Rosetta silent file (secondary structure, phi, psi, omega in degrees, C-alpha in Angstrom):
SEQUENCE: XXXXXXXXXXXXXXXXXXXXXXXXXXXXXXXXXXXXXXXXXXXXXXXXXXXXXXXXXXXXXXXXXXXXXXXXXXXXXXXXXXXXXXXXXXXXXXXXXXXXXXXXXXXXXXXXXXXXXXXXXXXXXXXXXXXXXXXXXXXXXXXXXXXXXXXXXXXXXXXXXXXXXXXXXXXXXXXXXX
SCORE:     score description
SCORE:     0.000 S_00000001
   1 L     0.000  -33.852 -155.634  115.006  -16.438  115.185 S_00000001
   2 L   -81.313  -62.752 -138.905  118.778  -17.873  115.132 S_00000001
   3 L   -76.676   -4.178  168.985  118.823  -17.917  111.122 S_00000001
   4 H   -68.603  -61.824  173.483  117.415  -14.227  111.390 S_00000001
   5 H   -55.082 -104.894  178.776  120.223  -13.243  114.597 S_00000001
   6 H    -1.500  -91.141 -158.484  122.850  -15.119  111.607 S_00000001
   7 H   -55.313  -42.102 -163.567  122.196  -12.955  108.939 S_00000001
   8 H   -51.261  -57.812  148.934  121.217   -9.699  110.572 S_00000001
   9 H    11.844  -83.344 -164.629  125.458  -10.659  111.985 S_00000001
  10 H   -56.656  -77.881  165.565  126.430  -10.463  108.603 S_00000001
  11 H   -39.789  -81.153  168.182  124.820   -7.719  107.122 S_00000001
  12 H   -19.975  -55.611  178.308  126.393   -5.489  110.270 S_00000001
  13 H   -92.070  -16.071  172.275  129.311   -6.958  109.831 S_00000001
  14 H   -59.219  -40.810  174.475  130.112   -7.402  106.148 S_00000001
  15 H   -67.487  -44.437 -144.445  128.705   -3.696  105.746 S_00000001
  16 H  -150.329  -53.689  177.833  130.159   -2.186  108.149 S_00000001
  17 H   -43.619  -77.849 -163.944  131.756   -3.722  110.896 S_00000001
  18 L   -50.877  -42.822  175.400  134.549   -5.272  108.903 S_00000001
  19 L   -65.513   -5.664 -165.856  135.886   -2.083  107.388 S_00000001
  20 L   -92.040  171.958 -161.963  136.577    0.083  110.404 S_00000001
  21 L   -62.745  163.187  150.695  140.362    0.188  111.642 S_00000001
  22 L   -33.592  158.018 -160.704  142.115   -2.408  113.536 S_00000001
  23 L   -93.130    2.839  177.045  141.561   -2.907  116.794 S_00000001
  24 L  -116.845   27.368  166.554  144.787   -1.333  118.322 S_00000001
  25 L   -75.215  161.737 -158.662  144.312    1.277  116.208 S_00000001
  26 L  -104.514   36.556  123.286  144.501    4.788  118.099 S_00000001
  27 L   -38.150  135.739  139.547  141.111    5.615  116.111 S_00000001
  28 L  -134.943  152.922 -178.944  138.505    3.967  118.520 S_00000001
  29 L  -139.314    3.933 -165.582  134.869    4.236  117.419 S_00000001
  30 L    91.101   19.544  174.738  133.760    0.689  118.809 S_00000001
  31 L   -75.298 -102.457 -151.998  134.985   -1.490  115.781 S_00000001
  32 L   -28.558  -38.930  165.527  136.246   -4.423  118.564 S_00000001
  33 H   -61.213  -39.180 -165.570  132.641   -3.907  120.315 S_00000001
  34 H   -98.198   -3.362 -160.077  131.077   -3.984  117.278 S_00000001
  35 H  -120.774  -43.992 -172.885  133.185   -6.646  115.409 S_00000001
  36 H   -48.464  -68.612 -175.171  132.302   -8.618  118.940 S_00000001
  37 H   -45.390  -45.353  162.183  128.904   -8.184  118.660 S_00000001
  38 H   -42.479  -74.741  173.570  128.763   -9.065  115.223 S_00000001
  39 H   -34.728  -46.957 -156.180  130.660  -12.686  116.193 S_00000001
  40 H   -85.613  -12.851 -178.133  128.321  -13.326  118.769 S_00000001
  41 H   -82.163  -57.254 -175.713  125.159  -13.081  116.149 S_00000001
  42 H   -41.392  -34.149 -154.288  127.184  -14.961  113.516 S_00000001
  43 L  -108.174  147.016  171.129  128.914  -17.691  114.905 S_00000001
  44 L   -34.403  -43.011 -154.828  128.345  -20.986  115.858 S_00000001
  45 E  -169.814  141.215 -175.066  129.276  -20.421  119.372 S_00000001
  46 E  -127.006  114.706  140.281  130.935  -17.163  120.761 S_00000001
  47 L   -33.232  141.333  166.040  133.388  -16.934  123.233 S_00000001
  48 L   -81.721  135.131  173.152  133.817  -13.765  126.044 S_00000001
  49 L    90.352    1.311 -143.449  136.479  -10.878  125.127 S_00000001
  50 L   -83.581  141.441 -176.015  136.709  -12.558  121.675 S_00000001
  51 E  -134.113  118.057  168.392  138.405   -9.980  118.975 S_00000001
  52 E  -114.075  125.882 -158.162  137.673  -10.185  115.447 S_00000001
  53 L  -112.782  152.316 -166.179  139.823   -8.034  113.697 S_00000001
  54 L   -29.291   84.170  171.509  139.534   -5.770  110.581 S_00000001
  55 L   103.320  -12.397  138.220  138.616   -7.472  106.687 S_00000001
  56 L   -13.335   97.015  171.169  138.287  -11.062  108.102 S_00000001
  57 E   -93.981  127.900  155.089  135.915  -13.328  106.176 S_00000001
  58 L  -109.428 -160.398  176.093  134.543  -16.568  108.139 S_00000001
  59 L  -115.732  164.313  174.059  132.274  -18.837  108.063 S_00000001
  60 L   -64.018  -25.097  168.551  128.960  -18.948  110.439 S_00000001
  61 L   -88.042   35.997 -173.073  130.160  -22.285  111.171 S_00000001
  62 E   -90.702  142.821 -177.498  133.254  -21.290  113.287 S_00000001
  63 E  -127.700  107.473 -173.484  133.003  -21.824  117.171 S_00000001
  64 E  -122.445  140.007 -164.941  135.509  -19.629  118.321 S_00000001
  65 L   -74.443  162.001 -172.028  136.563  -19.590  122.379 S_00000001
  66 L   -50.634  151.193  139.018  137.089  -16.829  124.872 S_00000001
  67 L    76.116   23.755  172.259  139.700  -14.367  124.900 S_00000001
  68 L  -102.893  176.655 -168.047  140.653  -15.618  120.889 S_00000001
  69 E  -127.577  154.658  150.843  141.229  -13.717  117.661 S_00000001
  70 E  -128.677  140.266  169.210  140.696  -13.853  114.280 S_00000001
  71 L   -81.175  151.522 -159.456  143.165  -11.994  112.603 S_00000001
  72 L   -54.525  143.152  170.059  143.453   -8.897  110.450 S_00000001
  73 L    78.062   -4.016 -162.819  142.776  -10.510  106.929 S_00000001
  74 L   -67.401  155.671  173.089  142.005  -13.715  108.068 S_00000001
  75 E  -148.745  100.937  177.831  139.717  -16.209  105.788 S_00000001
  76 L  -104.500  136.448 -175.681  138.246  -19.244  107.664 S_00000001
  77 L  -114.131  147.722  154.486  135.956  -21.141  105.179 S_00000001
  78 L    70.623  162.360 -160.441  133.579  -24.005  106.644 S_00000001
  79 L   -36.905  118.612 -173.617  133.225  -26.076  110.346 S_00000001
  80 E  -148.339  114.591  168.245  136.420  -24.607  112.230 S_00000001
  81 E   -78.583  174.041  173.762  136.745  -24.645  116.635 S_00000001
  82 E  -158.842  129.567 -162.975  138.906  -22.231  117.642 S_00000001
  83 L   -93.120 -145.568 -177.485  139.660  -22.944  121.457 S_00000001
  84 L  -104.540  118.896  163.869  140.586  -19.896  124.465 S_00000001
  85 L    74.385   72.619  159.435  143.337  -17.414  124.005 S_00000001
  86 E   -86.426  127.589  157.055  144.126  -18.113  120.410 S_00000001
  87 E  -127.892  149.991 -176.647  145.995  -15.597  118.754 S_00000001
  88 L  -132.079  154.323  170.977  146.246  -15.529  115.224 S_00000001
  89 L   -73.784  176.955  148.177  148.454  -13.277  112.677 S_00000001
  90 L   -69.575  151.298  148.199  147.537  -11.726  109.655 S_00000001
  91 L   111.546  -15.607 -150.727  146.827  -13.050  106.540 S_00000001
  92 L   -69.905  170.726  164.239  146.018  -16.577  108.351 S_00000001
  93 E  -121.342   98.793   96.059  143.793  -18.927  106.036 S_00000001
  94 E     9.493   89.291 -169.064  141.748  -21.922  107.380 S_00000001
  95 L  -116.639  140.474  165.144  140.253  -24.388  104.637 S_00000001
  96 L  -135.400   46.680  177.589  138.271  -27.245  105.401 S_00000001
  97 L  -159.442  175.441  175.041  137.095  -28.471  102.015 S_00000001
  98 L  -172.496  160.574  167.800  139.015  -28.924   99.023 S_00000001
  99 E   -62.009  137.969  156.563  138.406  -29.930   94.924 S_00000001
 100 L   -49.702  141.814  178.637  137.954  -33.316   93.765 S_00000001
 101 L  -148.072    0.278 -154.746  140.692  -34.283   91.860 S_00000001
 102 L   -91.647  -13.917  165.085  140.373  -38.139   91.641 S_00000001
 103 L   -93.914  142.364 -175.347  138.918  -38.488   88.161 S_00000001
 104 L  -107.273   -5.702 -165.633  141.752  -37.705   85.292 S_00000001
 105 L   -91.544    2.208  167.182  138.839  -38.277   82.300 S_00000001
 106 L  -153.169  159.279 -161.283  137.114  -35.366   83.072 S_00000001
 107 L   -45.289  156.885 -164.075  138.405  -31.216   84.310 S_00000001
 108 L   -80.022  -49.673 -164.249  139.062  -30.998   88.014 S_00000001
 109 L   -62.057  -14.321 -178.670  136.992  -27.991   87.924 S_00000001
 110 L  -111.793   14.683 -153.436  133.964  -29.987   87.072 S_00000001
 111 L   -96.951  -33.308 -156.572  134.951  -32.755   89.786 S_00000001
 112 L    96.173  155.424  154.179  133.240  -31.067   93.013 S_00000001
 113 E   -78.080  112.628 -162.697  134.251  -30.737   96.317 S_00000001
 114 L   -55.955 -143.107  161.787  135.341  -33.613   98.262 S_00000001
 115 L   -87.581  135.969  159.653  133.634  -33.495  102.182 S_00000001
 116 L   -52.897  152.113  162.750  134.435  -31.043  104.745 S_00000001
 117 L  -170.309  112.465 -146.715  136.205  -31.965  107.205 S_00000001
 118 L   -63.971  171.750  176.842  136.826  -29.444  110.032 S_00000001
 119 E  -127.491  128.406  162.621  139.819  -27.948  111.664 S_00000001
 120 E  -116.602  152.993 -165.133  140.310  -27.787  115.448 S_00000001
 121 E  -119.826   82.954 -167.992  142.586  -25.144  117.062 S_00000001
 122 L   -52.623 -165.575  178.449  143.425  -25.800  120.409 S_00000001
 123 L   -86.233  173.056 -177.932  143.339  -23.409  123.599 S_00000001
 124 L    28.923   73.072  132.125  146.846  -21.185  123.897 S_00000001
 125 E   -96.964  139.719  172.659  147.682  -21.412  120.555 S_00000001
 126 E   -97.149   89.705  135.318  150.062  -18.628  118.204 S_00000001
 127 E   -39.408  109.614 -176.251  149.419  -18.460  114.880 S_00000001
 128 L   -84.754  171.750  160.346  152.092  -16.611  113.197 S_00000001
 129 L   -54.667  147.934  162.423  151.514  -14.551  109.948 S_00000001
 130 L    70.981   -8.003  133.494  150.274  -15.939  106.975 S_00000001
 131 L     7.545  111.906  177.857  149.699  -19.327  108.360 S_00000001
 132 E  -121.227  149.425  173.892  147.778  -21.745  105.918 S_00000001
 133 E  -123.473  125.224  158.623  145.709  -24.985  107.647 S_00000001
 134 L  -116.585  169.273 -151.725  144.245  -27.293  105.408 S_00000001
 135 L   -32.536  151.804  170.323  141.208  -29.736  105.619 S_00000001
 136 L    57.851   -2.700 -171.623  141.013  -31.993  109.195 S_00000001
 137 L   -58.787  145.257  171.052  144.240  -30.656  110.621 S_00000001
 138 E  -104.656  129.898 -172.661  144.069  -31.070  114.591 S_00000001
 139 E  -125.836  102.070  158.028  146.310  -27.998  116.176 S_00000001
 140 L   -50.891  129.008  178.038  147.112  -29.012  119.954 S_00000001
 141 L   -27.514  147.195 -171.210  146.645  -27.159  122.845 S_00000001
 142 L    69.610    6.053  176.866  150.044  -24.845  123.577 S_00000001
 143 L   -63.157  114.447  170.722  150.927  -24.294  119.729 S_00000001
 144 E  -121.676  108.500 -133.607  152.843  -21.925  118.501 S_00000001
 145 E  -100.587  101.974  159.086  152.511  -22.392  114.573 S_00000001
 146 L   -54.316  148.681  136.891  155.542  -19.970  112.196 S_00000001
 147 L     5.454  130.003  123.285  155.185  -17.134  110.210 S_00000001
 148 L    78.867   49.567 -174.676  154.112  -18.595  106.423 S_00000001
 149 L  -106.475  150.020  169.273  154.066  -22.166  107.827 S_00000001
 150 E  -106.387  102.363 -162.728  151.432  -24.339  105.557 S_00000001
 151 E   -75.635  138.612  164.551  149.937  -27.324  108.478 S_00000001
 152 L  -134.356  -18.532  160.509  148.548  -30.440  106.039 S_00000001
 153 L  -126.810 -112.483 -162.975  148.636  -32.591  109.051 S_00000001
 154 L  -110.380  142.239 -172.232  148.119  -32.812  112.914 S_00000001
 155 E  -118.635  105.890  178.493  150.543  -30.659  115.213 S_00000001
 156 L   -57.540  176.191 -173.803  150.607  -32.654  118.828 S_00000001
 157 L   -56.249  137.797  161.956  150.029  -30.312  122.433 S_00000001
 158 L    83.352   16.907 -178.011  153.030  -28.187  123.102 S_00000001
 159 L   -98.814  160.123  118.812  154.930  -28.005  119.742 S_00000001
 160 L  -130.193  150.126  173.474  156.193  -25.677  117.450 S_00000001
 161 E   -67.103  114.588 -173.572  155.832  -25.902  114.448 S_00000001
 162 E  -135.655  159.175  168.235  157.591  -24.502  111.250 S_00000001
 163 L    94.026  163.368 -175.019  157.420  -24.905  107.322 S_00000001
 164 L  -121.809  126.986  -29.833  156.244  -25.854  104.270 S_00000001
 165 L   -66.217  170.668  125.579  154.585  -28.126  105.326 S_00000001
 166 L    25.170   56.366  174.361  154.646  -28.086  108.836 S_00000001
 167 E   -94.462  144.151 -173.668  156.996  -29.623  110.921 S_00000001
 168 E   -77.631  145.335  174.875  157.269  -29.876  114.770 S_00000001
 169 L  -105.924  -24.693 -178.478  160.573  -27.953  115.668 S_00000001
 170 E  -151.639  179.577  155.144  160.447  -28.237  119.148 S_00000001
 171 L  -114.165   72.192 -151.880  158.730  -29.194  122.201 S_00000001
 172 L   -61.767   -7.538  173.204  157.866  -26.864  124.372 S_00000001
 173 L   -97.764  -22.292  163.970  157.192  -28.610  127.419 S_00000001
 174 L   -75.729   -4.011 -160.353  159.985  -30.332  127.143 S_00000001
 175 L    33.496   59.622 -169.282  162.178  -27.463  125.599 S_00000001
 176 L  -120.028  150.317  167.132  163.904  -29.974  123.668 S_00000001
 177 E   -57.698  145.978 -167.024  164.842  -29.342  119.828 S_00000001
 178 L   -99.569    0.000    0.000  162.950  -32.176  117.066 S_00000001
């Protein structure tokens, strides 16, 4: 039944779901009910109040926590948590795989993909737009991530975070500048 509930998800939402307006748009027709619903067949693990927003591709293995987002545009590929009261921007991307590159004697393209290796997203975290996370990144609880920042490694509880890549900027519990 689950790998049945999984697709039947998809098909709803891929078809249909995914195309209707944003969710603060002031069309409402049920796209956030229906974008909800959709989550809760698909996904590893579904959160309550959870808003998946408008042209978003994931993957079924995303676990994503109450009262979180996926964002307009968003593309999570492969095992990704997503904790409680996440907000995310547009545009964000989420990779947890990546090309082989480690042989030079024969095309990259013909190398494979090294192993997954998941991304966790802690609870009360801000994604800004445009946000890119690559493979294994750890995002700590209280994160608030910039606009167009690219994370390649682990962001501790309570930062933010700016840049390409990623650097903590601050501290937020301490409010002290990095």
């Amino acid at each position: 039944m689950g790998k049945f509930k999984r697709r039947l998800g998809a098909v709803l939402y891929y078809s249909i779901a995914k195309h209707l307006p944003v969710s603060y748009s002031s069309v409402r027709i049920g796209q956030t009910a229906l974008r909800r619903f959709c989550g809760r067949l698909m996904l590893e693990s579904c959160g309550k109040k959870v808003n998946i927003e408008k042209n978003a591709v994931f993957s079924a293995k995303v676990s994503l926590g109450s009262r979180s987002g996926i964002g307009i545009n968003a593309r999570i590929n492969g095992r990704c948590v997503i904790g409680d009261d996440v907000m995310m921007g547009t545009d964000c991307v989420i990779i947890t795989r990546n090309h082989r590159h480690d042989r030079t004697d024969i095309p990259m393209m013909d190398q494979g993909f090294e192993e997954e290796r998941p991304v966790f997203v802690g609870n009360d975290v801000w994604l800004g737009d445009r946000v890119i996370i690559l493979p294994g990144v750890h995002i700590g609880d209280g994160c608030i991530i910039g606009a167009g920042s690219v994370v390649t490694r682990d962001i501790p509880p309570y930062s933010v975070a700016a840049g390409i890549p990623a650097k903590v900027i601050k501290d937020r519990k301490n409010a002290e500048e990095c």
